[in-house]
Structures are given as structure tokens and as C-alpha cells.
PDB file of C-alpha atoms in Angstrom:
ATOM      1  CA  UNK A   1      72.506  33.775-111.103  1.00  0.00           C
ATOM      2  CA  UNK A   2      70.462  30.570-110.873  1.00  0.00           C
ATOM      3  CA  UNK A   3      66.782  31.333-110.319  1.00  0.00           C
ATOM      4  CA  UNK A   4      63.734  29.121-110.051  1.00  0.00           C
ATOM      5  CA  UNK A   5      60.430  30.969-110.244  1.00  0.00           C
ATOM      6  CA  UNK A   6      57.296  29.037-109.407  1.00  0.00           C
ATOM      7  CA  UNK A   7      53.729  29.787-110.417  1.00  0.00           C
ATOM      8  CA  UNK A   8      51.371  31.487-108.031  1.00  0.00           C
ATOM      9  CA  UNK A   9      49.132  30.180-105.286  1.00  0.00           C
ATOM     10  CA  UNK A  10      46.135  28.087-106.292  1.00  0.00           C
ATOM     11  CA  UNK A  11      42.767  27.440-104.662  1.00  0.00           C
ATOM     12  CA  UNK A  12      40.967  24.416-106.027  1.00  0.00           C
ATOM     13  CA  UNK A  13      38.054  22.144-105.216  1.00  0.00           C
ATOM     14  CA  UNK A  14      38.390  18.400-104.597  1.00  0.00           C
ATOM     15  CA  UNK A  15      38.340  16.469-107.849  1.00  0.00           C
ATOM     16  CA  UNK A  16      39.726  19.323-109.936  1.00  0.00           C
ATOM     17  CA  UNK A  17      42.936  19.065-111.926  1.00  0.00           C
ATOM     18  CA  UNK A  18      45.972  21.299-111.522  1.00  0.00           C
ATOM     19  CA  UNK A  19      49.375  21.900-113.072  1.00  0.00           C
ATOM     20  CA  UNK A  20      51.926  24.114-111.351  1.00  0.00           C
ATOM     21  CA  UNK A  21      55.172  25.259-112.880  1.00  0.00           C
ATOM     22  CA  UNK A  22      58.787  25.999-112.060  1.00  0.00           C
ATOM     23  CA  UNK A  23      60.791  28.110-114.522  1.00  0.00           C
ATOM     24  CA  UNK A  24      64.579  28.024-114.393  1.00  0.00           C
ATOM     25  CA  UNK A  25      66.998  30.691-115.537  1.00  0.00           C
ATOM     26  CA  UNK A  26      70.687  31.503-115.216  1.00  0.00           C
ATOM     27  CA  UNK A  27      71.891  28.001-116.080  1.00  0.00           C
ATOM     28  CA  UNK A  28      71.523  25.266-118.687  1.00  0.00           C
ATOM     29  CA  UNK A  29      68.073  24.020-117.663  1.00  0.00           C
ATOM     30  CA  UNK A  30      68.387  20.765-119.607  1.00  0.00           C
ATOM     31  CA  UNK A  31      71.445  19.571-117.680  1.00  0.00           C
ATOM     32  CA  UNK A  32      70.338  19.912-114.048  1.00  0.00           C
ATOM     33  CA  UNK A  33      67.822  17.598-112.413  1.00  0.00           C
ATOM     34  CA  UNK A  34      64.768  19.268-110.883  1.00  0.00           C
ATOM     35  CA  UNK A  35      63.227  17.879-107.706  1.00  0.00           C
ATOM     36  CA  UNK A  36      59.805  18.494-106.151  1.00  0.00           C
ATOM     37  CA  UNK A  37      59.243  18.634-102.396  1.00  0.00           C
ATOM     38  CA  UNK A  38      55.973  18.822-100.481  1.00  0.00           C
ATOM     39  CA  UNK A  39      55.465  20.583 -97.163  1.00  0.00           C
ATOM     40  CA  UNK A  40      52.070  20.142 -95.588  1.00  0.00           C
ATOM     41  CA  UNK A  41      50.900  22.874 -93.195  1.00  0.00           C
ATOM     42  CA  UNK A  42      53.081  22.927 -90.094  1.00  0.00           C
ATOM     43  CA  UNK A  43      54.947  19.799 -91.160  1.00  0.00           C
ATOM     44  CA  UNK A  44      58.318  18.747 -92.518  1.00  0.00           C
ATOM     45  CA  UNK A  45      59.727  18.230 -95.996  1.00  0.00           C
ATOM     46  CA  UNK A  46      58.735  15.261 -98.164  1.00  0.00           C
ATOM     47  CA  UNK A  47      60.531  14.124-101.310  1.00  0.00           C
ATOM     48  CA  UNK A  48      58.156  13.665-104.233  1.00  0.00           C
ATOM     49  CA  UNK A  49      60.363  12.946-107.211  1.00  0.00           C
ATOM     50  CA  UNK A  50      62.854  14.270-109.723  1.00  0.00           C
ATOM     51  CA  UNK A  51      63.140  14.809-113.452  1.00  0.00           C
ATOM     52  CA  UNK A  52      66.041  15.323-115.832  1.00  0.00           C
ATOM     53  CA  UNK A  53      64.779  17.872-118.373  1.00  0.00           C
ATOM     54  CA  UNK A  54      67.343  16.785-120.970  1.00  0.00           C
ATOM     55  CA  UNK A  55      65.560  13.505-121.632  1.00  0.00           C
ATOM     56  CA  UNK A  56      62.581  13.652-119.214  1.00  0.00           C
ATOM     57  CA  UNK A  57      63.935  10.742-117.151  1.00  0.00           C
ATOM     58  CA  UNK A  58      61.631  10.831-114.113  1.00  0.00           C
ATOM     59  CA  UNK A  59      61.822   9.070-110.753  1.00  0.00           C
ATOM     60  CA  UNK A  60      59.037   9.135-108.176  1.00  0.00           C
ATOM     61  CA  UNK A  61      58.996   8.464-104.484  1.00  0.00           C
ATOM     62  CA  UNK A  62      56.746   5.426-103.893  1.00  0.00           C
ATOM     63  CA  UNK A  63      54.537   7.635-101.727  1.00  0.00           C
ATOM     64  CA  UNK A  64      53.734   9.843-104.708  1.00  0.00           C
ATOM     65  CA  UNK A  65      53.882   7.385-107.610  1.00  0.00           C
ATOM     66  CA  UNK A  66      50.526   7.434-109.363  1.00  0.00           C
ATOM     67  CA  UNK A  67      49.348  10.439-107.348  1.00  0.00           C
ATOM     68  CA  UNK A  68      51.126  13.164-109.331  1.00  0.00           C
ATOM     69  CA  UNK A  69      52.856  13.603-112.675  1.00  0.00           C
ATOM     70  CA  UNK A  70      56.190  15.362-113.035  1.00  0.00           C
ATOM     71  CA  UNK A  71      57.160  16.686-116.454  1.00  0.00           C
ATOM     72  CA  UNK A  72      59.408  19.250-118.082  1.00  0.00           C
ATOM     73  CA  UNK A  73      59.677  21.274-121.274  1.00  0.00           C
ATOM     74  CA  UNK A  74      63.328  22.115-121.844  1.00  0.00           C
ATOM     75  CA  UNK A  75      62.473  24.425-124.738  1.00  0.00           C
ATOM     76  CA  UNK A  76      60.958  26.886-122.252  1.00  0.00           C
ATOM     77  CA  UNK A  77      63.089  25.882-119.234  1.00  0.00           C
ATOM     78  CA  UNK A  78      60.060  24.865-117.210  1.00  0.00           C
ATOM     79  CA  UNK A  79      59.227  21.894-115.026  1.00  0.00           C
ATOM     80  CA  UNK A  80      55.722  20.933-113.970  1.00  0.00           C
ATOM     81  CA  UNK A  81      53.895  19.111-111.219  1.00  0.00           C
ATOM     82  CA  UNK A  82      50.339  18.079-111.954  1.00  0.00           C
ATOM     83  CA  UNK A  83      47.356  16.369-110.418  1.00  0.00           C
ATOM     84  CA  UNK A  84      44.417  14.882-112.303  1.00  0.00           C
ATOM     85  CA  UNK A  85      42.068  14.829-109.317  1.00  0.00           C
ATOM     86  CA  UNK A  86      42.956  16.858-106.239  1.00  0.00           C
ATOM     87  CA  UNK A  87      42.108  15.879-102.686  1.00  0.00           C
ATOM     88  CA  UNK A  88      41.935  17.992 -99.555  1.00  0.00           C
ATOM     89  CA  UNK A  89      45.062  16.170 -98.381  1.00  0.00           C
ATOM     90  CA  UNK A  90      47.012  17.702-101.297  1.00  0.00           C
ATOM     91  CA  UNK A  91      46.813  21.071 -99.514  1.00  0.00           C
ATOM     92  CA  UNK A  92      50.445  22.019 -99.040  1.00  0.00           C
ATOM     93  CA  UNK A  93      53.340  24.169-100.151  1.00  0.00           C
ATOM     94  CA  UNK A  94      55.203  22.668-103.073  1.00  0.00           C
ATOM     95  CA  UNK A  95      58.814  23.527-103.805  1.00  0.00           C
ATOM     96  CA  UNK A  96      60.978  22.824-106.820  1.00  0.00           C
ATOM     97  CA  UNK A  97      64.759  22.746-106.540  1.00  0.00           C
ATOM     98  CA  UNK A  98      67.766  21.933-108.702  1.00  0.00           C
ATOM     99  CA  UNK A  99      70.247  19.104-108.351  1.00  0.00           C
ATOM    100  CA  UNK A 100      73.544  19.293-110.256  1.00  0.00           C
ATOM    101  CA  UNK A 101      73.447  15.547-110.826  1.00  0.00           C
ATOM    102  CA  UNK A 102      71.296  12.563-109.928  1.00  0.00           C
ATOM    103  CA  UNK A 103      72.975  12.042-106.574  1.00  0.00           C
ATOM    104  CA  UNK A 104      73.196  15.566-105.279  1.00  0.00           C
ATOM    105  CA  UNK A 105      71.678  17.849-102.710  1.00  0.00           C
ATOM    106  CA  UNK A 106      68.960  20.348-103.588  1.00  0.00           C
ATOM    107  CA  UNK A 107      71.048  23.443-104.112  1.00  0.00           C
ATOM    108  CA  UNK A 108      68.753  26.122-105.560  1.00  0.00           C
ATOM    109  CA  UNK A 109      65.130  26.378-104.531  1.00  0.00           C
ATOM    110  CA  UNK A 110      62.048  28.038-105.932  1.00  0.00           C
ATOM    111  CA  UNK A 111      59.934  30.261-103.701  1.00  0.00           C
ATOM    112  CA  UNK A 112      57.192  27.641-103.384  1.00  0.00           C
ATOM    113  CA  UNK A 113      53.619  27.341-104.631  1.00  0.00           C
ATOM    114  CA  UNK A 114      50.817  27.084-102.096  1.00  0.00           C
ATOM    115  CA  UNK A 115      48.046  24.757-103.188  1.00  0.00           C
ATOM    116  CA  UNK A 116      44.811  24.851-101.207  1.00  0.00           C
ATOM    117  CA  UNK A 117      42.149  22.256-101.895  1.00  0.00           C
ATOM    118  CA  UNK A 118      38.835  22.946-100.244  1.00  0.00           C
ATOM    119  CA  UNK A 119      35.186  22.516-101.042  1.00  0.00           C
TER     120      UNK A 119
ATOM    121  CA  UNK B   1      63.738   3.399 -97.596  1.00  0.00           C
ATOM    122  CA  UNK B   2      66.267   5.081 -95.322  1.00  0.00           C
ATOM    123  CA  UNK B   3      64.594   6.665 -92.301  1.00  0.00           C
ATOM    124  CA  UNK B   4      66.348   9.695 -90.825  1.00  0.00           C
ATOM    125  CA  UNK B   5      65.706  10.529 -87.179  1.00  0.00           C
ATOM    126  CA  UNK B   6      66.701  13.973 -85.960  1.00  0.00           C
ATOM    127  CA  UNK B   7      67.243  14.920 -82.358  1.00  0.00           C
ATOM    128  CA  UNK B   8      66.361  16.832 -80.378  1.00  0.00           C
ATOM    129  CA  UNK B   9      63.011  17.942 -81.722  1.00  0.00           C
ATOM    130  CA  UNK B  10      63.537  21.410 -80.282  1.00  0.00           C
ATOM    131  CA  UNK B  11      66.715  23.067 -79.051  1.00  0.00           C
ATOM    132  CA  UNK B  12      66.334  26.146 -76.825  1.00  0.00           C
ATOM    133  CA  UNK B  13      69.503  28.224 -76.758  1.00  0.00           C
ATOM    134  CA  UNK B  14      70.687  31.801 -76.428  1.00  0.00           C
ATOM    135  CA  UNK B  15      72.550  33.824 -79.055  1.00  0.00           C
ATOM    136  CA  UNK B  16      76.267  33.115 -78.831  1.00  0.00           C
ATOM    137  CA  UNK B  17      75.782  29.551 -77.635  1.00  0.00           C
ATOM    138  CA  UNK B  18      76.828  26.429 -79.503  1.00  0.00           C
ATOM    139  CA  UNK B  19      74.186  24.235 -81.136  1.00  0.00           C
ATOM    140  CA  UNK B  20      74.661  20.585 -81.982  1.00  0.00           C
ATOM    141  CA  UNK B  21      71.980  18.812 -84.006  1.00  0.00           C
ATOM    142  CA  UNK B  22      71.911  15.075 -84.640  1.00  0.00           C
ATOM    143  CA  UNK B  23      70.688  13.027 -87.594  1.00  0.00           C
ATOM    144  CA  UNK B  24      70.670   9.245 -87.360  1.00  0.00           C
ATOM    145  CA  UNK B  25      70.007   7.013 -90.365  1.00  0.00           C
ATOM    146  CA  UNK B  26      68.276   3.614 -90.255  1.00  0.00           C
ATOM    147  CA  UNK B  27      70.994   2.236 -92.544  1.00  0.00           C
ATOM    148  CA  UNK B  28      74.372   3.403 -93.660  1.00  0.00           C
ATOM    149  CA  UNK B  29      74.509   6.416 -95.981  1.00  0.00           C
ATOM    150  CA  UNK B  30      77.370   5.675 -98.335  1.00  0.00           C
ATOM    151  CA  UNK B  31      79.887   8.238 -99.501  1.00  0.00           C
ATOM    152  CA  UNK B  32      78.359  10.675 -97.021  1.00  0.00           C
ATOM    153  CA  UNK B  33      75.474  11.615 -99.323  1.00  0.00           C
ATOM    154  CA  UNK B  34      73.946  13.649 -96.529  1.00  0.00           C
ATOM    155  CA  UNK B  35      72.804  17.273 -96.629  1.00  0.00           C
ATOM    156  CA  UNK B  36      71.529  19.826 -94.139  1.00  0.00           C
ATOM    157  CA  UNK B  37      68.997  22.570 -94.876  1.00  0.00           C
ATOM    158  CA  UNK B  38      67.807  25.592 -92.947  1.00  0.00           C
ATOM    159  CA  UNK B  39      64.236  26.833 -93.184  1.00  0.00           C
ATOM    160  CA  UNK B  40      62.932  30.065 -91.704  1.00  0.00           C
ATOM    161  CA  UNK B  41      59.211  30.802 -91.365  1.00  0.00           C
ATOM    162  CA  UNK B  42      57.608  31.686 -94.674  1.00  0.00           C
ATOM    163  CA  UNK B  43      60.757  30.907 -96.648  1.00  0.00           C
ATOM    164  CA  UNK B  44      61.981  28.090 -98.839  1.00  0.00           C
ATOM    165  CA  UNK B  45      64.634  25.808 -97.402  1.00  0.00           C
ATOM    166  CA  UNK B  46      68.276  26.725 -98.025  1.00  0.00           C
ATOM    167  CA  UNK B  47      71.116  24.285 -98.526  1.00  0.00           C
ATOM    168  CA  UNK B  48      73.747  24.595 -95.798  1.00  0.00           C
ATOM    169  CA  UNK B  49      75.860  21.444 -95.995  1.00  0.00           C
ATOM    170  CA  UNK B  50      76.309  18.713 -98.605  1.00  0.00           C
ATOM    171  CA  UNK B  51      78.482  15.623 -98.641  1.00  0.00           C
ATOM    172  CA  UNK B  52      78.050  15.572 -94.841  1.00  0.00           C
ATOM    173  CA  UNK B  53      80.699  18.253 -94.270  1.00  0.00           C
ATOM    174  CA  UNK B  54      81.029  20.626 -97.239  1.00  0.00           C
ATOM    175  CA  UNK B  55      79.521  24.075 -96.838  1.00  0.00           C
ATOM    176  CA  UNK B  56      77.350  25.325 -99.676  1.00  0.00           C
ATOM    177  CA  UNK B  57      78.196  28.601-101.394  1.00  0.00           C
ATOM    178  CA  UNK B  58      77.867  31.604 -99.133  1.00  0.00           C
ATOM    179  CA  UNK B  59      77.316  29.660 -95.917  1.00  0.00           C
ATOM    180  CA  UNK B  60      79.192  31.139 -92.931  1.00  0.00           C
ATOM    181  CA  UNK B  61      81.934  29.045 -91.370  1.00  0.00           C
ATOM    182  CA  UNK B  62      80.121  28.905 -88.033  1.00  0.00           C
ATOM    183  CA  UNK B  63      78.108  26.100 -89.668  1.00  0.00           C
ATOM    184  CA  UNK B  64      79.875  22.752 -89.843  1.00  0.00           C
ATOM    185  CA  UNK B  65      78.790  19.219 -90.603  1.00  0.00           C
ATOM    186  CA  UNK B  66      80.357  15.927 -89.628  1.00  0.00           C
ATOM    187  CA  UNK B  67      79.692  12.217 -89.444  1.00  0.00           C
ATOM    188  CA  UNK B  68      79.549   9.137 -91.600  1.00  0.00           C
ATOM    189  CA  UNK B  69      77.682   5.867 -91.877  1.00  0.00           C
ATOM    190  CA  UNK B  70      74.556   6.261 -89.794  1.00  0.00           C
ATOM    191  CA  UNK B  71      75.442   9.168 -87.486  1.00  0.00           C
ATOM    192  CA  UNK B  72      75.706  12.751 -88.632  1.00  0.00           C
ATOM    193  CA  UNK B  73      75.659  16.107 -86.931  1.00  0.00           C
ATOM    194  CA  UNK B  74      75.354  19.799 -87.704  1.00  0.00           C
ATOM    195  CA  UNK B  75      77.108  22.248 -85.411  1.00  0.00           C
ATOM    196  CA  UNK B  76      76.553  25.985 -85.223  1.00  0.00           C
ATOM    197  CA  UNK B  77      79.538  27.283 -83.279  1.00  0.00           C
ATOM    198  CA  UNK B  78      78.013  30.557 -82.066  1.00  0.00           C
ATOM    199  CA  UNK B  79      74.365  31.202 -82.683  1.00  0.00           C
ATOM    200  CA  UNK B  80      73.500  34.452 -84.410  1.00  0.00           C
ATOM    201  CA  UNK B  81      69.944  35.867 -84.223  1.00  0.00           C
ATOM    202  CA  UNK B  82      69.332  34.849 -87.848  1.00  0.00           C
ATOM    203  CA  UNK B  83      70.195  31.186 -87.119  1.00  0.00           C
ATOM    204  CA  UNK B  84      67.005  30.511 -85.173  1.00  0.00           C
ATOM    205  CA  UNK B  85      65.115  28.309 -87.605  1.00  0.00           C
ATOM    206  CA  UNK B  86      64.227  24.709 -88.423  1.00  0.00           C
ATOM    207  CA  UNK B  87      66.967  22.413 -89.716  1.00  0.00           C
ATOM    208  CA  UNK B  88      66.467  19.300 -91.809  1.00  0.00           C
ATOM    209  CA  UNK B  89      68.855  16.553 -92.799  1.00  0.00           C
ATOM    210  CA  UNK B  90      68.391  14.670 -96.068  1.00  0.00           C
ATOM    211  CA  UNK B  91      70.015  11.614 -97.573  1.00  0.00           C
ATOM    212  CA  UNK B  92      70.567  11.363-101.307  1.00  0.00           C
ATOM    213  CA  UNK B  93      72.346   8.046-101.324  1.00  0.00           C
ATOM    214  CA  UNK B  94      69.399   5.833-102.175  1.00  0.00           C
ATOM    215  CA  UNK B  95      65.919   6.130-103.592  1.00  0.00           C
ATOM    216  CA  UNK B  96      63.619   7.454-102.447  1.00  0.00           C
ATOM    217  CA  UNK B  97      65.527  10.414-101.084  1.00  0.00           C
ATOM    218  CA  UNK B  98      64.313  11.105 -97.546  1.00  0.00           C
ATOM    219  CA  UNK B  99      64.338  13.943 -95.042  1.00  0.00           C
ATOM    220  CA  UNK B 100      64.522  13.919 -91.286  1.00  0.00           C
ATOM    221  CA  UNK B 101      61.561  15.369 -89.399  1.00  0.00           C
ATOM    222  CA  UNK B 102      63.452  18.533 -88.486  1.00  0.00           C
ATOM    223  CA  UNK B 103      64.974  20.192 -85.432  1.00  0.00           C
ATOM    224  CA  UNK B 104      63.729  23.598 -84.368  1.00  0.00           C
ATOM    225  CA  UNK B 105      66.361  25.881 -82.877  1.00  0.00           C
ATOM    226  CA  UNK B 106      64.539  28.475 -80.796  1.00  0.00           C
ATOM    227  CA  UNK B 107      65.605  31.399 -78.686  1.00  0.00           C
ATOM    228  CA  UNK B 108      65.769  30.593 -75.000  1.00  0.00           C
TER     229      UNK B 108
END
């Protein structure tokens, strides 16, 4: 069974850094792309970017380029989403999900990580 | 960037009725690289349809997708109580991938 388990909810202050994780199991982690999706409170889904854990090939949506860093460690089957300096506007639910290839739908989803940024 | 526009914003229907949701793209989505997702409150989205018309694993056959080019639709033939949710379309033809703004299917 394919499972993606994300790290727990975070409460941070503006300007702080953060790294959240997404651990895959039940499949060959290195061979499926992982995508990240943001959902701000009460809003729709936004595509952030994707990474191929096999070689760390990463593609960002222009809206998120330079705002976040996506990475992966295939040795521990884990993908990451990180911020160097959080803003209140980063408050959102963040989901990871798998793609079987570069041009594919998001087929398995993590449970989401709620990030709250408040002073 | 391909902009996806979903309509209507909200659909008010009764259980047993038929629901038809629309997703229109600002430019053609080649090879039908279009997916539909369902999201219930407090839950992660779930893939329903990929390739515009193929049901994902475990999805009941009351869900069907159709369309090509710039016009796509999701049909729920007979609404079950568990189908009341928000539905999103997404294109994965070009970068950046984009989502529609969602259609809420609510109980009338």
C-alpha cells in the first residue's frame, strides 16, 4: 500500500525558518515524482512544484520559485519543503502527493501539514 | 500558464440527482492531461479521474469524466450522501501545473 506520511502541524513566528517532511512507503520512492500543493485557509489548491527523488530534478511554479526549497533524500524515502524566512501569508495547509511520471496526476496524497505563522 | 475556470461555483442538488461540473481551459490541454479531484472538509484531496476520462483505482462508476481541448466535464450520475464535497480540475499538460478554483457540490 502506497502511503505518504507528513510531519505534524507547526506554529512559527514571521522570519523563522521551517522544514516540513513527507515520508513515502509501499513503493520505490526514488522512481515516483513528489509534488507539493498549498491550500490557504478556505481557499483552493495551488501547485508549488515537484521533485524526482532519484536525481533530485526539481521544478517550481513561478509563483513559488525563490520562496521555498523542495528537496528529497531517497535514502530515507523522504521529501521536504522548506522556508528560510516565513511570512504570515505562508499560513496554509501543505500537501505532498506522488506522480507516477513527470506528466501525471497526483495519485496518492499525504494527510497534509498545517503551518501557522503568527507573531 | 493555463488558467482553468470551473463552473458553477456552487451546485445545490439532492441525493440521487445528476451533477455535471465544467472545467474550461484558457488554451488547449493536449492528450487530455486533465484530472479531477474530490476534497471533503478536513481531508486531503483524492484523485477521481485522470486522462480526462479514466477513473482512478477504487472510484465508483457513477463518476465519469469527458472532454478534450479546452472543455472538460465531470459527471456524477446519481449523487450519494458521501459525494457532497468540493471538486477541482487540474491540468498536467504544461508547466506550471494549474488547478481550477473548485466547484462545491452541496445538499439542496
